[in-house]
mmCIF file of C-alpha atoms in Angstrom:
data_model
loop_
_atom_site.group_PDB
_atom_site.id
_atom_site.type_symbol
_atom_site.label_atom_id
_atom_site.label_comp_id
_atom_site.label_asym_id
_atom_site.label_seq_id
_atom_site.Cartn_x
_atom_site.Cartn_y
_atom_site.Cartn_z
ATOM 1 C CA MET J 1 18.597 -16.744 -17.934
ATOM 2 C CA SER J 2 19.870 -16.794 -14.383
ATOM 3 C CA GLU J 3 18.423 -14.324 -11.970
ATOM 4 C CA THR J 4 20.895 -12.911 -9.442
ATOM 5 C CA LYS J 5 19.764 -11.406 -6.336
ATOM 6 C CA GLU J 6 22.059 -8.494 -5.663
ATOM 7 C CA ILE J 7 22.142 -7.529 -1.989
ATOM 8 C CA ILE J 8 21.855 -3.793 -1.588
ATOM 9 C CA VAL J 9 24.017 -2.015 0.805
ATOM 10 C CA PHE J 10 21.950 -0.403 3.658
ATOM 11 C CA GLY J 11 23.166 3.162 2.709
ATOM 12 C CA ASP J 12 21.986 2.795 -0.948
ATOM 13 C CA ILE J 13 18.472 1.923 -0.031
ATOM 14 C CA LYS J 14 16.120 4.744 -1.477
ATOM 15 C CA ASP J 15 12.755 3.289 -0.667
ATOM 16 C CA ALA J 16 12.153 0.753 2.272
ATOM 17 C CA GLU J 17 9.083 -0.806 0.674
ATOM 18 C CA ILE J 18 10.853 -1.527 -2.700
ATOM 19 C CA TYR J 19 13.889 -2.899 -0.785
ATOM 20 C CA LEU J 20 11.740 -5.156 1.312
ATOM 21 C CA GLN J 21 10.083 -6.390 -1.802
ATOM 22 C CA GLN J 22 13.327 -7.254 -3.399
ATOM 23 C CA VAL J 23 14.165 -9.327 -0.277
ATOM 24 C CA LYS J 24 10.910 -11.156 -0.752
ATOM 25 C CA LYS J 25 7.968 -10.067 -2.719
ATOM 26 C CA ASN J 26 4.424 -10.395 -1.360
ATOM 27 C CA ILE J 27 5.656 -11.930 1.862
ATOM 28 C CA HIS J 28 2.352 -10.878 3.633
ATOM 29 C CA LYS J 29 0.588 -13.456 1.450
ATOM 30 C CA LYS J 30 3.113 -16.189 2.168
ATOM 31 C CA SER J 31 3.025 -19.048 4.836
ATOM 32 C CA PHE J 32 4.570 -18.686 8.309
ATOM 33 C CA SER J 33 7.491 -20.721 7.240
ATOM 34 C CA ASP J 34 8.302 -18.272 4.451
ATOM 35 C CA GLN J 35 7.790 -15.266 6.843
ATOM 36 C CA ILE J 36 10.231 -16.855 9.228
ATOM 37 C CA ALA J 37 12.754 -17.195 6.454
ATOM 38 C CA PHE J 38 12.283 -13.609 5.620
ATOM 39 C CA ARG J 39 12.791 -12.528 9.022
ATOM 40 C CA GLU J 40 16.138 -14.532 9.294
ATOM 41 C CA GLU J 41 17.266 -13.044 6.067
ATOM 42 C CA ILE J 42 16.531 -9.413 7.350
ATOM 43 C CA LYS J 43 18.380 -10.356 10.733
ATOM 44 C CA LYS J 44 21.388 -11.701 8.749
ATOM 45 C CA ARG J 45 21.598 -8.483 6.605
ATOM 46 C CA HIS J 46 20.930 -5.765 9.170
ATOM 47 C CA ASP J 47 21.697 -4.970 12.722
ATOM 48 C CA LYS J 48 19.035 -3.757 15.174
ATOM 49 C CA LYS J 49 19.462 -0.077 14.468
ATOM 50 C CA GLN J 50 19.111 -0.650 10.730
ATOM 51 C CA ILE J 51 15.963 -2.644 11.180
ATOM 52 C CA GLN J 52 14.638 0.135 13.456
ATOM 53 C CA MET J 53 15.244 2.503 10.594
ATOM 54 C CA LEU J 54 13.401 0.378 8.161
ATOM 55 C CA LEU J 55 10.560 -0.069 10.609
ATOM 56 C CA GLY J 56 10.234 3.804 11.106
ATOM 57 C CA ARG J 57 10.223 4.321 7.265
ATOM 58 C CA VAL J 58 7.493 1.720 6.850
ATOM 59 C CA GLU J 59 5.395 3.239 9.585
ATOM 60 C CA ASP J 60 5.885 6.721 7.944
ATOM 61 C CA MET J 61 4.558 5.254 4.732
ATOM 62 C CA ILE J 62 1.541 3.717 6.464
ATOM 63 C CA ASP J 63 0.838 7.163 8.196
ATOM 64 C CA ASN J 64 1.207 8.965 4.837
ATOM 65 C CA LYS J 65 -1.081 6.542 3.169
ATOM 66 C CA LYS J 66 -3.681 6.933 5.903
ATOM 67 C CA ALA J 67 -3.256 10.817 5.743
ATOM 68 C CA THR J 68 -3.826 10.976 1.978
ATOM 69 C CA SER J 69 -7.022 8.878 2.101
ATOM 70 C CA HIS J 70 -8.945 12.200 2.286
ATOM 71 C CA PHE J 71 -7.984 12.717 -1.392
ATOM 72 C CA THR J 72 -10.409 9.904 -2.274
ATOM 73 C CA THR J 73 -13.100 11.832 -0.496
ATOM 74 C CA ALA J 74 -12.150 14.981 -2.246
ATOM 75 C CA PHE J 75 -12.060 13.140 -5.471
ATOM 76 C CA PHE J 76 -15.592 11.852 -5.058
ATOM 77 C CA ALA J 77 -16.886 15.339 -3.951
ATOM 78 C CA ILE J 78 -15.513 16.865 -7.234
ATOM 79 C CA LEU J 79 -16.729 13.933 -9.237
ATOM 80 C CA SER J 80 -20.099 14.374 -7.686
ATOM 81 C CA PHE J 81 -20.183 17.935 -8.562
ATOM 82 C CA ILE J 82 -19.046 17.218 -12.155
ATOM 83 C CA LEU J 83 -21.337 14.332 -12.696
ATOM 84 C CA GLY J 84 -24.223 16.196 -11.115
ATOM 85 C CA SER J 85 -23.822 19.020 -13.607
ATOM 86 C CA THR J 86 -23.373 16.598 -16.433
ATOM 87 C CA LEU J 87 -26.502 14.675 -15.346
ATOM 88 C CA ASN J 88 -28.416 18.057 -15.132
ATOM 89 C CA TYR J 89 -27.312 18.940 -18.677
ATOM 90 C CA GLY J 90 -27.923 15.345 -19.884
ATOM 91 C CA LEU J 91 -31.429 15.148 -18.379
ATOM 92 C CA GLY J 92 -32.219 18.605 -19.891
ATOM 93 C CA ARG J 93 -31.155 17.220 -23.254
ATOM 94 C CA ALA J 94 -32.850 13.899 -22.925
ATOM 95 C CA THR J 95 -36.032 15.755 -22.035
ATOM 96 C CA ALA J 96 -35.701 17.949 -25.137
ATOM 97 C CA LEU J 97 -35.173 14.867 -27.243
ATOM 98 C CA SER J 98 -37.902 12.941 -25.750
ATOM 99 C CA LEU J 99 -40.285 15.658 -26.609
ATOM 100 C CA THR J 100 -39.192 15.545 -30.250
ATOM 101 C CA GLU J 101 -39.098 11.790 -30.564
ATOM 102 C CA SER J 102 -41.364 9.015 -29.547
ATOM 103 C CA ASP J 103 -38.711 7.484 -27.063
ATOM 104 C CA GLU J 104 -39.681 8.911 -23.764
ATOM 105 C CA GLY J 105 -37.048 8.819 -20.986
ATOM 106 C CA SER J 106 -34.765 6.015 -22.221
ATOM 107 C CA ALA J 107 -31.936 8.460 -22.775
ATOM 108 C CA ALA J 108 -32.330 9.843 -19.344
ATOM 109 C CA GLY J 109 -32.327 6.468 -17.732
ATOM 110 C CA THR J 110 -29.159 5.524 -19.696
ATOM 111 C CA ILE J 111 -27.439 8.500 -18.591
ATOM 112 C CA ILE J 112 -28.189 7.994 -14.871
ATOM 113 C CA MET J 113 -27.023 4.325 -15.018
ATOM 114 C CA LEU J 114 -23.861 5.206 -16.861
ATOM 115 C CA VAL J 115 -22.966 7.846 -14.246
ATOM 116 C CA PHE J 116 -23.789 5.466 -11.524
ATOM 117 C CA TYR J 117 -21.824 2.567 -12.684
ATOM 118 C CA THR J 118 -18.792 4.719 -13.693
ATOM 119 C CA ALA J 119 -18.666 6.305 -10.082
ATOM 120 C CA GLY J 120 -19.084 2.834 -8.598
ATOM 121 C CA LEU J 121 -16.243 1.450 -10.641
ATOM 122 C CA ILE J 122 -13.994 4.262 -9.814
ATOM 123 C CA TRP J 123 -14.591 3.898 -6.164
ATOM 124 C CA PHE J 124 -14.042 0.052 -6.280
ATOM 125 C CA VAL J 125 -10.666 0.407 -8.045
ATOM 126 C CA LEU J 126 -9.387 3.071 -5.579
ATOM 127 C CA SER J 127 -10.492 1.146 -2.709
ATOM 128 C CA PHE J 128 -8.997 -2.025 -3.845
ATOM 129 C CA VAL J 129 -5.679 -0.314 -4.520
ATOM 130 C CA TYR J 130 -5.621 1.587 -1.268
ATOM 131 C CA SER J 131 -6.378 -1.590 0.679
ATOM 132 C CA LYS J 132 -3.887 -3.703 -1.106
ATOM 133 C CA ARG J 133 -1.018 -1.469 -0.467
ATOM 134 C CA LEU J 134 -1.840 -0.707 3.143
ATOM 135 C CA LYS J 135 -2.204 -4.594 3.687
ATOM 136 C CA LYS J 136 1.261 -5.038 2.190
ATOM 137 C CA LEU J 137 2.844 -2.219 4.333
ATOM 138 C CA THR J 138 1.266 -3.527 7.610
ATOM 139 C CA GLY J 139 2.492 -6.976 6.780
ATOM 140 C CA TYR J 140 6.056 -5.638 6.420
ATOM 141 C CA LYS J 141 5.657 -3.560 9.537
ATOM 142 C CA ARG J 142 4.652 -6.633 11.506
ATOM 143 C CA LEU J 143 7.457 -8.692 10.300
ATOM 144 C CA LEU J 144 10.111 -6.025 11.072
ATOM 145 C CA GLN J 145 8.558 -5.604 14.566
ATOM 146 C CA GLU J 146 8.946 -9.538 15.039
ATOM 147 C CA CYS J 147 12.654 -9.178 13.789
ATOM 148 C CA LEU J 148 13.328 -6.553 16.516
ATOM 149 C CA GLU J 149 11.530 -8.723 19.225
ATOM 150 C CA GLU J 150 13.679 -11.836 18.253
ATOM 151 C CA MET J 151 17.067 -9.828 18.354
ATOM 152 C CA PRO J 152 18.867 -10.055 21.617
ATOM 153 C CA ASP J 153 19.561 -6.905 23.670
ATOM 154 C CA LYS J 154 23.347 -6.197 23.997
ATOM 155 C CA ARG J 155 23.078 -4.779 27.462
ATOM 156 C CA HIS J 156 25.636 -7.111 28.947
ATOM 157 C CA PHE J 157 29.106 -6.525 27.693
ATOM 158 C CA ARG J 158 32.264 -8.231 28.789
ATOM 159 C CA ARG J 159 34.863 -6.071 30.309
ATOM 160 C CA ARG J 160 38.192 -6.562 28.883
ATOM 161 C CA VAL J 161 40.906 -6.510 31.704
#
């Protein structure tokens, strides 16, 4: 199968991040020579105004991503309330079970460890996904800024006589 890279018209772009990934995926992890090729491709496809628009959209995405990071804190506040209630209930049940059985406290320890590891795993996954996307967006932002710096200013025009 042959892959065809269809060039999207600037007016048809719906999401700047998806468009930039279609130009070159994971460019923030590539070598400088690949990043230079990416910048040349962007400069070839777009003029300065369009690159500024893409840069503005990427900056907005970064700001939105940073602004929504409080949801992680709120999630853990809710999670801690739920897990605290569950832990309180579970410890009450474990104490009741340990009084009736010879196994003292092993259920309580198991419940505490499961709660701890679950919360840690959720935190790790959320942090990893957040930092990965933020790193990608800041990489695209930097490359678009470099494109703008490399483009000549059109302040000097010839007068037609």
